[in-house]
Coordinates of C-alpha atoms in Angstrom, one line a residue:
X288 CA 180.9 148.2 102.9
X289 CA 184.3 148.7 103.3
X290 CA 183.7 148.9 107.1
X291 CA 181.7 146.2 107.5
X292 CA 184.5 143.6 105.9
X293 CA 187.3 145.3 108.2
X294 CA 184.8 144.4 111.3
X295 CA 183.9 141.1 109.8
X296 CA 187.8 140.3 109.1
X297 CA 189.0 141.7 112.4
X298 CA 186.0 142.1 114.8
X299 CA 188.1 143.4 118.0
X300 CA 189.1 146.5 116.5
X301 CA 187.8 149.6 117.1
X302 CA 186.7 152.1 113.7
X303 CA 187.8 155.5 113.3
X304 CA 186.5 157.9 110.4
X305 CA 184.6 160.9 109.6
X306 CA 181.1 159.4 109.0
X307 CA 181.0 158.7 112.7
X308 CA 180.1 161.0 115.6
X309 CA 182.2 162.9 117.6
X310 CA 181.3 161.0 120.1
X311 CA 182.2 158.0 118.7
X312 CA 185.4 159.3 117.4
X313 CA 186.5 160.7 120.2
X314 CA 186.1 157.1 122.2
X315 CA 187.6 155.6 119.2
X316 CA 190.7 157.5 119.3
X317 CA 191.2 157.4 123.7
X318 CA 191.0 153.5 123.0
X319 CA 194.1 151.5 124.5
X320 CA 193.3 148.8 121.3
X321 CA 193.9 149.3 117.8
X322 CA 192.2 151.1 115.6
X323 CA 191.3 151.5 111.9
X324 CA 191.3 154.9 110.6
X325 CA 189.5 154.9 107.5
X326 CA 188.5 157.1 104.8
X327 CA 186.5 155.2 102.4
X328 CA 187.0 157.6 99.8
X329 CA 189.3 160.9 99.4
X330 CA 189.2 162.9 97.8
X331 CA 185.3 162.9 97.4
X332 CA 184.5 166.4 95.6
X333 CA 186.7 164.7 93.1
X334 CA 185.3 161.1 92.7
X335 CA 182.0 162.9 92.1
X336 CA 182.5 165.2 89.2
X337 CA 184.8 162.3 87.7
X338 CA 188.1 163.7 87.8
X339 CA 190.5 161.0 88.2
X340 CA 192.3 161.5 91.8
X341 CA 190.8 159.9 94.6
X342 CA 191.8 157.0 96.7
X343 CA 190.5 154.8 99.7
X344 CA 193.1 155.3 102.7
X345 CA 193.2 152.9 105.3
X346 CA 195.9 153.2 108.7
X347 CA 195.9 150.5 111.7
X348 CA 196.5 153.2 114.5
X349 CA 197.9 152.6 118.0
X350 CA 197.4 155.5 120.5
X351 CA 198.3 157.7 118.8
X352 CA 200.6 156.3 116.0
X353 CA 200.1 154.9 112.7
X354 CA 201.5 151.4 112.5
X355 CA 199.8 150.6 109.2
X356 CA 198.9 152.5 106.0
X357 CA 197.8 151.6 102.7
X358 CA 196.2 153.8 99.9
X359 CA 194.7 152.2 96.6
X360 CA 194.4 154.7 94.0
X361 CA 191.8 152.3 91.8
X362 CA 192.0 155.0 88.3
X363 CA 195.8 154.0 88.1
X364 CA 195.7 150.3 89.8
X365 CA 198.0 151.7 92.5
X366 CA 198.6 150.3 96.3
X367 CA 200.8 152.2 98.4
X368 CA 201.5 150.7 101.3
X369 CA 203.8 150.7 104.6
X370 CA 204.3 149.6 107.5
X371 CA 206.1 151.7 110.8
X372 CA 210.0 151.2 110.7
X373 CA 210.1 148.8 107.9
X374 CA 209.5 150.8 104.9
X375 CA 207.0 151.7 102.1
X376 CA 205.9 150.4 99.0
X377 CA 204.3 151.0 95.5
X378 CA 202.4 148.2 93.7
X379 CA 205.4 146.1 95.4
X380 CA 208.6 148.0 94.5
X381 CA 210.0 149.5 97.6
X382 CA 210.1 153.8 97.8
X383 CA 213.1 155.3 98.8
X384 CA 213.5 159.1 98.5
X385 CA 217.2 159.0 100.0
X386 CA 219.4 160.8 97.3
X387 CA 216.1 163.2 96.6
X388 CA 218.8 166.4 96.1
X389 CA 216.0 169.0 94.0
X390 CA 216.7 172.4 95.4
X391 CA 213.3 174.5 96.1
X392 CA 213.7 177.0 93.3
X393 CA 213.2 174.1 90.5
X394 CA 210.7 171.6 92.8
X395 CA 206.9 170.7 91.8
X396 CA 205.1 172.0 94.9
X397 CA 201.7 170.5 96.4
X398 CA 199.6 173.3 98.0
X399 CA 196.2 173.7 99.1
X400 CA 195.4 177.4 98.8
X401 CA 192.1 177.7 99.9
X402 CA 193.0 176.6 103.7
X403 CA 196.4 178.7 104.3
X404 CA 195.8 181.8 105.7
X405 CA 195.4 185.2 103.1
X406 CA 198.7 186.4 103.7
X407 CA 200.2 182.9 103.2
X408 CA 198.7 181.8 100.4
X409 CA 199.2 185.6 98.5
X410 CA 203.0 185.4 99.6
X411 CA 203.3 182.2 97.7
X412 CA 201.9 183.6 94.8
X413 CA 203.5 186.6 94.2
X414 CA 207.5 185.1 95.6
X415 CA 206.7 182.0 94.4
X416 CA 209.7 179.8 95.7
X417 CA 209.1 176.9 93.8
X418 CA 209.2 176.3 89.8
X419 CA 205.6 175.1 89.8
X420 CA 202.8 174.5 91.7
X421 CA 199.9 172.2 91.7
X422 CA 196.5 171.3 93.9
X423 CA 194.7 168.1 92.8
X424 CA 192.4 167.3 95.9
X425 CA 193.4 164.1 97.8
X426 CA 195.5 164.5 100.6
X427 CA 196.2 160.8 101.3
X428 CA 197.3 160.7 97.5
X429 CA 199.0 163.8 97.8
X430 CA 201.5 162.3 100.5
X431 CA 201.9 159.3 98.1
X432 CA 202.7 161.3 95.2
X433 CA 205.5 163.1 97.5
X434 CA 206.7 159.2 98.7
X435 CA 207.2 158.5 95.0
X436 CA 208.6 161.7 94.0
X437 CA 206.5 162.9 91.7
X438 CA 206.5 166.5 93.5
X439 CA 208.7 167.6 95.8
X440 CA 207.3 169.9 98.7
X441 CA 203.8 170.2 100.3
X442 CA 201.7 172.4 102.1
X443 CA 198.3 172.4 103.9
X444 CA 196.3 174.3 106.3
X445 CA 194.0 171.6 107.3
X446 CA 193.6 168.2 107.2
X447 CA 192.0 165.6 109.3
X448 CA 193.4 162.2 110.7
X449 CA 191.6 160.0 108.4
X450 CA 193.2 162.0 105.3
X451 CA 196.4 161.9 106.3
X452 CA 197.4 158.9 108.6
X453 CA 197.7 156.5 106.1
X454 CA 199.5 158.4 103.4
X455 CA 201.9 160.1 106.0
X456 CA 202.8 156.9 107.2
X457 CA 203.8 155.7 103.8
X458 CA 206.0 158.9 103.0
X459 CA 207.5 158.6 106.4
X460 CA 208.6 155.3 105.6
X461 CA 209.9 156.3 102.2
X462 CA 212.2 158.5 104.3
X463 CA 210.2 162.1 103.6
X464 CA 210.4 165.2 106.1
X465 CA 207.1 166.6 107.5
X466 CA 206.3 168.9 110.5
X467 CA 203.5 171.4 111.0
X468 CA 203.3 175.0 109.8
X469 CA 205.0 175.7 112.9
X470 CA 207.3 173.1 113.0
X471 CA 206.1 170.5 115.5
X472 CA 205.8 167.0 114.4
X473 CA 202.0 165.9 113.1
X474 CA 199.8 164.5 115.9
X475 CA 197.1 161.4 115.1
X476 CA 194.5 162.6 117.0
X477 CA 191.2 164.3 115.9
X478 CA 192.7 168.0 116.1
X479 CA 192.4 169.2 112.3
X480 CA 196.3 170.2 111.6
X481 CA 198.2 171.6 108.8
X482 CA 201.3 169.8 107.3
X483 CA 204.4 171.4 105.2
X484 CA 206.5 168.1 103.7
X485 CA 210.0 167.7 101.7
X486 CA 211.6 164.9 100.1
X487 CA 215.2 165.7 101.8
X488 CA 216.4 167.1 104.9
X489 CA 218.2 170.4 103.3
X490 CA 214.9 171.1 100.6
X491 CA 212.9 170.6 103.7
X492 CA 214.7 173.4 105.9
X493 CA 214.7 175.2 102.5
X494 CA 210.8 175.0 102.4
X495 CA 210.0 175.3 106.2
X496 CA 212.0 178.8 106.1
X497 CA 209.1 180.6 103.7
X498 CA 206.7 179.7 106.5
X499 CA 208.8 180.6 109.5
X500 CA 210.1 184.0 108.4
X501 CA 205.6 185.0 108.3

C-alpha cells in the first residue's frame, strides 16, 4: 500500500526494497534518477509477536546517497526525519548530539549478537566495554534511538540498505559517527554491511578500537 501511494504521489521515481527481485533491485539501484528505498516494516519478527519496536523507514536515494530519510515509529507516535546537510528531527524538535561527552565504560550499547562473528560477539561478553548492553530488533530504529541519545554506541554485522538508509541518514544529520567494522564509511548499495556508530568523535575512536585490535 505504502508503495503504491509513493508511485501514485511521485510516479517518476524508481522503488527500491527487499520484496523486489534482485533483478529489480539491482536496476533500481544503477538508476541515474531517484529512488525510494523503502522498508515497509522493520523490524518484522517484532511487529508479529507484538512486541512494540518496529517502524516503517523510508530514504529518497541518489546514486548512491541518501538525501532523504524518515522513520515513523507508530507504537510511540514518533517521526524521525532528515534531510542531507540540513539536519534531523524528532516529532519536529531538531536532534543534535554535539556536546554527547559519555565515555565507553558507562555508555548503553546497541549490539546485534547473532550476526558478529563468534569470537566477536564472545569478546564483548566476557570484556564487556560498555556499562550495558541491549538488542531490540529494528535497525532503522536502532540508528534513531542513537540520533536521540537514548544509547550511545552500536554494533552490527549485517544489515541491508533498506534497514539502514533512512535511519543513518537521520543520525548522520544529528552529527553521530559511523564507519564499518573495518572502518570504511557505509556504502548505499545492495552489499549487506555491518555498521559500528558513536554519538561523539572521542567515544567513537574509543568504541572502534575493541573491533580493530581483533
Amino acid at each position: 500500500e505504502i508503495k503504491a501511494q509513493l508511485q501514485e504521489v511521485y510516479p517518476g521515481i524508481e522503488m527500491l526494497s527487499e520484496e523486489m527481485t534482485v533483478a529489480e533491485q539491482q536496476a533500481a539501484i544503477r538508476s541515474s534518477q531517484p529512488i525510494w528505498c523503502l522498508d515497509p516494516i522493520d523490524g518484522t519478527s517484532n511487529f508479529f509477536v507484538g512486541v512494540p519496536y518496529y517502524c516503517v523507514s523510508l530514504a529518497l536515494m541518489k546514486q548512491g546517497e541518501a538525501l532523504l530519510g524518515l522513520v515513523y515509529d507508530p507504537n510511540r507516535d514518533e517521526y524521525f526525519i532528515a534531510e542531507k546537510n540540513k539536519g534531523a528531527w524528532l516529532n519536529g524538535d531538531l536532534l543534535n548530539l554535539e556536546g554527547s561527552n559519555t565515555p565507553l565504560k558507562t555508555s548503553i550499547a546497541l549490539v546485534d549478537f547473532k550476526r558478529l562473528s563468534s569470537d566477536l560477539a564472545q569478546k564483548l561478553v566476557v570484556q564487556m566495554p560498555y556499562a550495558s548492553q541491549r538488542s531490540f530488533g529494528s535497525v532503522a530504529l536502532d540508528w534513531c534511538w542513537l540520533a536521540s541519545g537514548r544509547c550511545h554506541v552500536y554494533c552490527h554485522g549485517k544489515q541491508n540498505v533498506w534497514d539502514y538508509a533512512a535511519g543513518h541518514l537521520i543520525f548522520s544529520e544529528a552529527g553521530g559517527i559511523s564507519a564499518t567494522l573495518t572502518g570504511d564509511a557505509l556504502s548505499y548499495d545492495l552489499t549487506p554491511t555491518s555498521a559500528v556508530g558513536a554519538l561523539s568523535p572521542r567515544l567513537f575512536d574509543e568504541w572502534l578500537a575493541c573491533f580493530r585490535s581483533e
